[in-house]
mmCIF file of C-alpha atoms in Angstrom:
data_model
loop_
_atom_site.group_PDB
_atom_site.id
_atom_site.type_symbol
_atom_site.label_atom_id
_atom_site.label_comp_id
_atom_site.label_asym_id
_atom_site.label_seq_id
_atom_site.Cartn_x
_atom_site.Cartn_y
_atom_site.Cartn_z
ATOM 1 C CA MET A 21 101.756 122.517 156.184
ATOM 2 C CA THR A 22 101.268 121.807 152.656
ATOM 3 C CA ARG A 23 102.212 125.305 151.744
ATOM 4 C CA LEU A 24 105.271 125.210 153.623
ATOM 5 C CA LEU A 25 106.182 121.975 152.090
ATOM 6 C CA PHE A 26 105.414 123.469 148.703
ATOM 7 C CA ALA A 27 107.608 126.703 149.448
ATOM 8 C CA PHE A 28 110.497 124.471 150.465
ATOM 9 C CA LEU A 29 110.428 122.400 147.283
ATOM 10 C CA LEU A 30 110.166 125.381 145.289
ATOM 11 C CA MET A 31 113.243 127.062 146.885
ATOM 12 C CA ALA A 32 114.926 123.705 146.528
ATOM 13 C CA SER A 33 114.477 123.494 142.944
ATOM 14 C CA VAL A 34 115.374 127.302 142.291
ATOM 15 C CA PHE A 35 118.584 126.596 144.187
ATOM 16 C CA THR A 36 119.297 123.487 141.990
ATOM 17 C CA VAL A 37 118.738 125.349 138.937
ATOM 18 C CA SER A 38 120.617 128.205 139.767
ATOM 19 C CA ALA A 39 123.798 125.827 140.953
ATOM 20 C CA GLN A 40 123.882 124.603 137.333
ATOM 21 C CA THR A 41 124.100 127.734 135.427
ATOM 22 C CA PHE A 42 126.753 130.697 135.055
ATOM 23 C CA SER A 43 126.392 134.309 135.376
ATOM 24 C CA ILE A 44 129.117 136.709 133.825
ATOM 25 C CA ASN A 45 128.965 140.116 134.948
ATOM 26 C CA ILE A 46 131.358 142.479 133.226
ATOM 27 C CA VAL A 47 132.220 146.073 134.161
ATOM 28 C CA PHE A 48 133.894 148.197 131.508
ATOM 29 C CA GLY A 49 135.992 151.058 132.908
ATOM 30 C CA ASN A 50 135.671 153.349 129.615
ATOM 31 C CA ALA A 51 133.102 153.559 126.842
ATOM 32 C CA VAL A 52 133.742 150.184 124.832
ATOM 33 C CA GLY A 53 130.758 150.605 122.179
ATOM 34 C CA SER A 54 127.204 149.575 122.274
ATOM 35 C CA LYS A 55 127.335 145.929 122.544
ATOM 36 C CA ALA A 56 129.595 142.922 123.882
ATOM 37 C CA THR A 57 129.603 139.355 122.610
ATOM 38 C CA LEU A 58 130.414 136.192 124.520
ATOM 39 C CA THR A 59 131.193 132.947 122.496
ATOM 40 C CA VAL A 60 131.653 129.733 124.730
ATOM 41 C CA TYR A 61 133.368 126.888 123.244
ATOM 42 C CA CYS A 62 132.589 123.602 124.881
ATOM 43 C CA PRO A 63 134.179 120.531 123.487
ATOM 44 C CA ASP A 64 130.975 118.570 123.290
ATOM 45 C CA LYS A 65 129.041 121.075 121.118
ATOM 46 C CA GLU A 66 129.166 123.687 118.602
ATOM 47 C CA PRO A 67 130.395 127.261 119.714
ATOM 48 C CA GLN A 68 127.689 129.294 121.424
ATOM 49 C CA THR A 69 127.514 133.022 120.826
ATOM 50 C CA VAL A 70 125.539 135.683 122.442
ATOM 51 C CA SER A 71 125.310 139.386 122.064
ATOM 52 C CA ARG A 72 124.067 141.842 124.551
ATOM 53 C CA LYS A 73 123.714 145.707 124.787
ATOM 54 C CA VAL A 74 126.315 147.310 126.979
ATOM 55 C CA SER A 75 124.141 149.617 129.640
ATOM 56 C CA ARG A 76 125.741 152.084 131.960
ATOM 57 C CA GLY A 77 129.358 150.523 131.367
ATOM 58 C CA SER A 78 128.093 147.008 132.010
ATOM 59 C CA VAL A 79 126.811 143.863 130.651
ATOM 60 C CA SER A 80 125.726 140.473 131.928
ATOM 61 C CA PHE A 81 125.519 137.126 130.411
ATOM 62 C CA THR A 82 123.827 133.997 131.683
ATOM 63 C CA GLY A 83 123.735 130.322 130.502
ATOM 64 C CA GLN A 84 124.766 126.704 131.216
ATOM 65 C CA VAL A 85 127.876 124.618 130.637
ATOM 66 C CA SER A 86 128.364 120.683 131.276
ATOM 67 C CA GLN A 87 132.013 121.353 132.415
ATOM 68 C CA PRO A 88 134.271 124.188 132.491
ATOM 69 C CA CYS A 89 134.622 125.522 129.027
ATOM 70 C CA TYR A 90 136.923 128.277 127.243
ATOM 71 C CA ALA A 91 135.080 131.332 126.371
ATOM 72 C CA GLU A 92 135.860 134.977 124.708
ATOM 73 C CA VAL A 93 134.234 138.246 125.045
ATOM 74 C CA CYS A 94 134.592 140.595 122.142
ATOM 75 C CA THR A 95 133.509 144.404 122.561
ATOM 76 C CA ALA A 96 132.139 146.343 119.605
ATOM 77 C CA LYS A 97 135.626 147.889 119.359
ATOM 78 C CA GLY A 98 137.393 144.575 118.879
ATOM 79 C CA GLN A 99 139.041 144.224 122.135
ATOM 80 C CA LYS A 100 138.864 140.532 123.189
ATOM 81 C CA LEU A 101 139.194 138.859 126.492
ATOM 82 C CA GLY A 102 139.596 134.998 126.947
ATOM 83 C CA LEU A 103 138.291 133.195 130.113
ATOM 84 C CA PHE A 104 136.856 129.902 131.410
ATOM 85 C CA VAL A 105 133.213 129.634 132.236
ATOM 86 C CA GLU A 106 131.949 127.123 134.876
ATOM 87 C CA ASN A 107 128.392 127.063 136.451
ATOM 88 C CA THR A 108 129.199 129.901 138.885
ATOM 89 C CA GLU A 109 128.860 133.661 139.257
ATOM 90 C CA ILE A 110 131.884 135.283 137.726
ATOM 91 C CA ASN A 111 132.832 138.779 137.961
ATOM 92 C CA VAL A 112 134.971 140.672 135.318
ATOM 93 C CA ARG A 113 136.667 144.118 135.556
ATOM 94 C CA PHE A 114 137.458 144.595 131.816
ATOM 95 C CA ASN A 115 140.582 146.554 131.060
ATOM 96 C CA VAL A 116 140.157 148.351 127.998
ATOM 97 C CA GLU A 117 143.606 149.260 127.268
ATOM 98 C CA GLU A 118 144.972 145.854 128.027
ATOM 99 C CA PRO A 119 142.196 143.191 127.959
ATOM 100 C CA GLU A 120 144.646 140.267 129.079
ATOM 101 C CA MET A 121 145.093 142.244 132.215
ATOM 102 C CA SER A 122 141.290 142.376 133.030
ATOM 103 C CA GLN A 123 140.427 141.141 136.604
ATOM 104 C CA VAL A 124 138.258 138.051 136.662
ATOM 105 C CA THR A 125 136.859 136.885 140.063
ATOM 106 C CA GLY A 126 134.429 134.224 141.289
ATOM 107 C CA SER A 127 135.739 131.395 139.311
ATOM 108 C CA ARG A 128 137.873 128.533 140.479
ATOM 109 C CA VAL A 129 138.968 127.497 137.035
ATOM 110 C CA ASN A 130 139.992 131.032 136.142
ATOM 111 C CA SER A 131 142.091 131.377 139.275
ATOM 112 C CA GLN A 132 143.938 128.067 138.278
ATOM 113 C CA TYR A 133 144.415 128.391 134.603
ATOM 114 C CA ARG A 134 144.460 131.997 133.741
#
């Protein structure tokens, strides 16, 4: 009984933490270079910048925001895409030729304002 209760509490805490974070998965159609950079601009703090290595044509970023914030993804070749980040799983199919035409799914805020 104690183990069952412990397992339930552990699962509940994992769900709570994951519900308060964002995950951005970006798939690039063509080679864009060796890395991508995400900069998140939240009004209540300084911009946060994270760079990740592009592996097999994709890259993922995770983090946490207190409210929906504007973010910018920049490739090593200088292509940029602006989007909104909220604590959810966001999937991006990056259009290398026209970054502003990239497909962003999984975000209510992006659907409304993009």
